[in-house]
Amino acid sequence: KAGVTQTPRYLIKTRGQQVTLSCSPISGHRSVSWYQQTPGQGLQFLFEYFSETQRNKGNFPGRFSGRQFSNSRSEMNVSTLELGDSALYLCASSLLAGGSYEQYFGPGTRLTVT
Amino acid sequence: DQQVKQNSPSLSVQEGRISILNCDYTNSMFDYFLWYKKYPAEGPTFLISISSIKDKNEDGRFTVFLNKSAKHLSLHIVPSQPGDSAVYFCAASAPTGANNLFFGTGTRLTVIP
């Protein structure tokens, strides 16, 4: 079974631009969560989508948004990029929502904002 | 506010010996705990988990211990192997019906051959 895939793997943007990252979950998984990883901060939860609905959102500004399609694929968008948005963005899928299902992570998209 | 803490950023252990990675949490609502392993340029990989109704869970060389009264969990790797060298993240979730995991900042384990 194919794992979680994320595209692109690397991205360089300039301040003020916007960016869209894509995530394809494991086949059959319906929950997709997004995390931001920065040095010293570990992984911080951005949001979770299940059946095309955002179920939960972390403590990030409104510049960070996402959506999920009917095939469970998900995208996240960051508008008006800031230098501090440089990070590894990880997507994770799980079979169902609920907190007790192990999440399977993709390799991440490394975003650099200059 | 970091609800899950891994106070040791790094740990070095000789091959064949025991590795003990520690994790503390502050939120008493957490009821499910997980350990993930992360190699460079890869996403975290699920390793082992434990529910709050248990105090120990084993899977091969990996054992996780949970001390709810101390809000502390630990991961034991016995025997340690060079391939275990990676960053280990502790994570926790609460019964909110959502899948957001709260992660620690990670401990880099180096197993010396």
XYZ file of C-alpha atoms in Angstrom:
227
model
C 0.000 0.000 0.000
C 1.445 3.379 -0.976
C 2.274 5.749 1.843
C 1.392 9.386 2.319
C 2.727 11.546 -0.467
C 3.372 15.261 -0.370
C 4.157 17.617 -3.184
C 6.276 19.511 -3.752
C 9.122 18.283 -1.547
C 10.962 21.589 -1.594
C 9.783 25.101 -2.222
C 11.365 28.534 -2.114
C 9.119 31.578 -1.962
C 9.573 35.245 -1.183
C 7.858 37.256 1.507
C 4.328 38.291 0.631
C 3.710 35.454 -1.794
C 1.296 32.639 -1.210
C 1.879 28.905 -1.424
C -0.209 25.759 -1.784
C 0.996 22.382 -0.562
C -0.609 19.085 -1.458
C -1.059 15.831 0.431
C -2.393 12.470 -0.722
C -3.264 10.156 2.184
C -2.929 6.422 2.331
C -5.688 4.775 0.336
C -8.756 4.332 2.525
C -7.664 6.886 5.111
C -10.178 9.652 5.575
C -8.499 11.887 8.111
C -5.704 14.242 7.120
C -3.834 16.411 9.603
C -1.201 19.052 8.937
C 1.726 19.947 11.173
C 4.475 22.541 11.075
C 7.934 21.552 12.260
C 10.478 24.206 13.150
C 13.771 23.852 15.046
C 13.177 24.028 18.775
C 9.388 23.911 18.464
C 8.865 20.311 17.498
C 5.748 19.549 15.522
C 2.830 21.881 15.966
C -0.671 20.977 14.870
C -2.187 23.163 12.155
C -5.534 21.551 11.351
C -7.330 18.306 10.671
C -9.775 17.419 7.939
C -12.164 14.509 7.900
C -14.745 13.890 5.199
C -14.022 17.282 3.649
C -14.731 19.102 6.916
C -12.233 20.853 9.138
C -12.618 19.173 12.512
C -10.024 20.980 14.512
C -7.605 23.870 14.140
C -4.416 24.694 15.955
C -3.234 28.076 17.133
C -2.113 29.536 13.819
C -3.164 32.783 12.128
C -5.840 32.882 9.471
C -3.160 33.075 6.772
C -2.978 29.311 7.136
C -5.910 27.510 5.582
C -6.694 24.160 4.105
C -9.253 22.018 2.439
C -9.989 18.389 1.706
C -11.437 16.918 -1.439
C -13.899 14.082 -1.847
C -11.042 11.650 -2.557
C -9.504 12.631 0.829
C -6.611 14.490 -0.792
C -5.848 17.690 1.055
C -4.219 21.001 0.352
C -2.971 23.687 2.671
C -2.459 27.275 1.693
C -0.380 29.961 3.314
C -1.007 33.503 2.153
C 1.171 36.578 2.616
C 4.221 34.520 3.512
C 6.489 35.670 6.316
C 10.093 34.683 7.017
C 8.903 32.799 10.102
C 6.808 30.496 7.939
C 9.981 28.744 6.816
C 9.528 25.223 8.111
C 8.925 21.602 7.270
C 5.219 21.056 6.690
C 4.092 17.531 7.409
C 0.874 15.879 6.464
C -0.417 12.810 8.308
C -3.271 10.501 7.497
C -5.223 8.109 9.661
C -8.071 5.757 9.061
C -10.595 7.662 11.123
C -10.760 10.681 13.374
C -10.815 10.275 17.112
C -7.329 10.688 18.521
C -6.537 7.034 19.096
C -5.633 6.067 15.590
C -1.984 6.145 14.700
C -1.139 8.789 12.182
C 1.077 8.039 9.217
C 3.248 10.884 8.070
C 4.422 11.893 4.654
C 8.006 13.044 4.008
C 7.040 16.694 4.285
C 7.417 19.820 2.188
C 10.387 21.988 3.090
C 9.296 25.622 2.607
C 11.889 28.359 2.616
C 10.719 31.968 2.631
C 13.305 34.575 1.623
C 2.754 26.531 26.077
C 4.437 23.180 25.534
C 2.097 20.518 26.918
C 4.464 17.686 26.050
C 8.090 18.065 26.993
C 11.215 16.151 26.155
C 13.879 17.749 28.276
C 16.833 15.887 26.824
C 17.617 17.139 23.324
C 20.162 14.388 22.778
C 21.248 11.005 24.115
C 24.228 8.798 23.237
C 24.277 5.111 24.041
C 26.642 2.238 23.271
C 25.372 -0.467 20.946
C 23.790 -3.317 22.893
C 22.971 -1.195 25.919
C 19.596 0.186 26.945
C 18.340 3.525 25.648
C 15.831 5.348 27.833
C 14.015 8.329 26.378
C 11.824 10.395 28.664
C 8.759 12.518 28.158
C 6.626 14.608 30.527
C 3.199 16.073 29.941
C 1.078 18.624 31.734
C -2.455 18.025 30.439
C -4.261 15.443 32.575
C -6.837 15.014 29.793
C -4.336 13.203 27.578
C -5.374 9.573 27.306
C -3.273 8.192 24.483
C 0.451 8.455 24.004
C 2.644 7.641 21.055
C 6.301 7.538 20.138
C 7.499 8.408 16.685
C 10.934 8.010 15.148
C 12.215 10.417 12.545
C 15.135 10.067 10.171
C 16.459 13.091 8.248
C 14.461 13.979 5.136
C 11.644 11.632 6.139
C 8.395 12.093 7.999
C 7.984 10.688 11.513
C 7.289 6.956 11.659
C 4.957 5.508 14.265
C 6.826 3.309 16.711
C 4.661 2.338 19.663
C 1.696 3.653 21.615
C 0.030 3.240 24.972
C -3.420 3.970 26.276
C -3.846 5.639 29.651
C -5.567 2.510 30.984
C -2.249 0.682 30.771
C 1.116 1.318 32.370
C 3.273 -0.710 30.005
C 3.270 -1.772 26.392
C 5.903 -3.875 24.665
C 6.724 -4.425 21.035
C 9.902 -6.338 20.422
C 12.876 -4.295 21.563
C 10.661 -1.315 22.385
C 8.764 -0.837 25.646
C 6.823 2.214 26.698
C 6.071 2.873 30.359
C 3.397 5.280 31.549
C 3.249 6.799 35.020
C -0.001 8.746 35.102
C 0.445 10.122 38.606
C 3.771 11.648 37.586
C 2.533 12.541 34.097
C 5.607 10.843 32.725
C 6.306 8.281 30.076
C 9.461 6.666 28.875
C 10.584 4.619 25.918
C 13.075 1.815 26.515
C 15.017 0.311 23.633
C 16.846 -2.902 24.457
C 19.285 -3.732 23.008
C 20.089 -0.517 21.189
C 21.304 -0.827 17.620
C 23.067 1.699 15.363
C 19.982 1.760 13.117
C 18.019 3.165 16.045
C 19.923 6.438 15.699
C 17.223 9.005 14.909
C 15.152 11.729 16.508
C 12.408 10.371 18.751
C 9.236 12.331 19.348
C 6.785 11.741 22.121
C 3.165 12.675 21.323
C -0.119 12.750 23.195
C -3.767 13.104 22.351
C -6.896 13.945 24.301
C -10.365 12.408 23.834
C -11.668 15.379 21.889
C -12.746 13.429 18.838
C -10.046 15.129 16.839
C -6.760 13.848 15.594
C -4.471 16.609 16.763
C -1.396 15.241 18.426
C 0.662 17.293 20.825
C 4.334 16.638 20.210
C 7.432 17.104 22.283
C 10.469 18.772 20.749
C 12.275 15.482 20.216
C 15.352 13.681 21.506
C 18.173 12.824 19.127
C 19.412 9.319 19.929
C 22.853 8.286 18.762
C 23.792 4.631 19.153
C 27.545 4.232 19.035
C 28.812 1.007 17.420
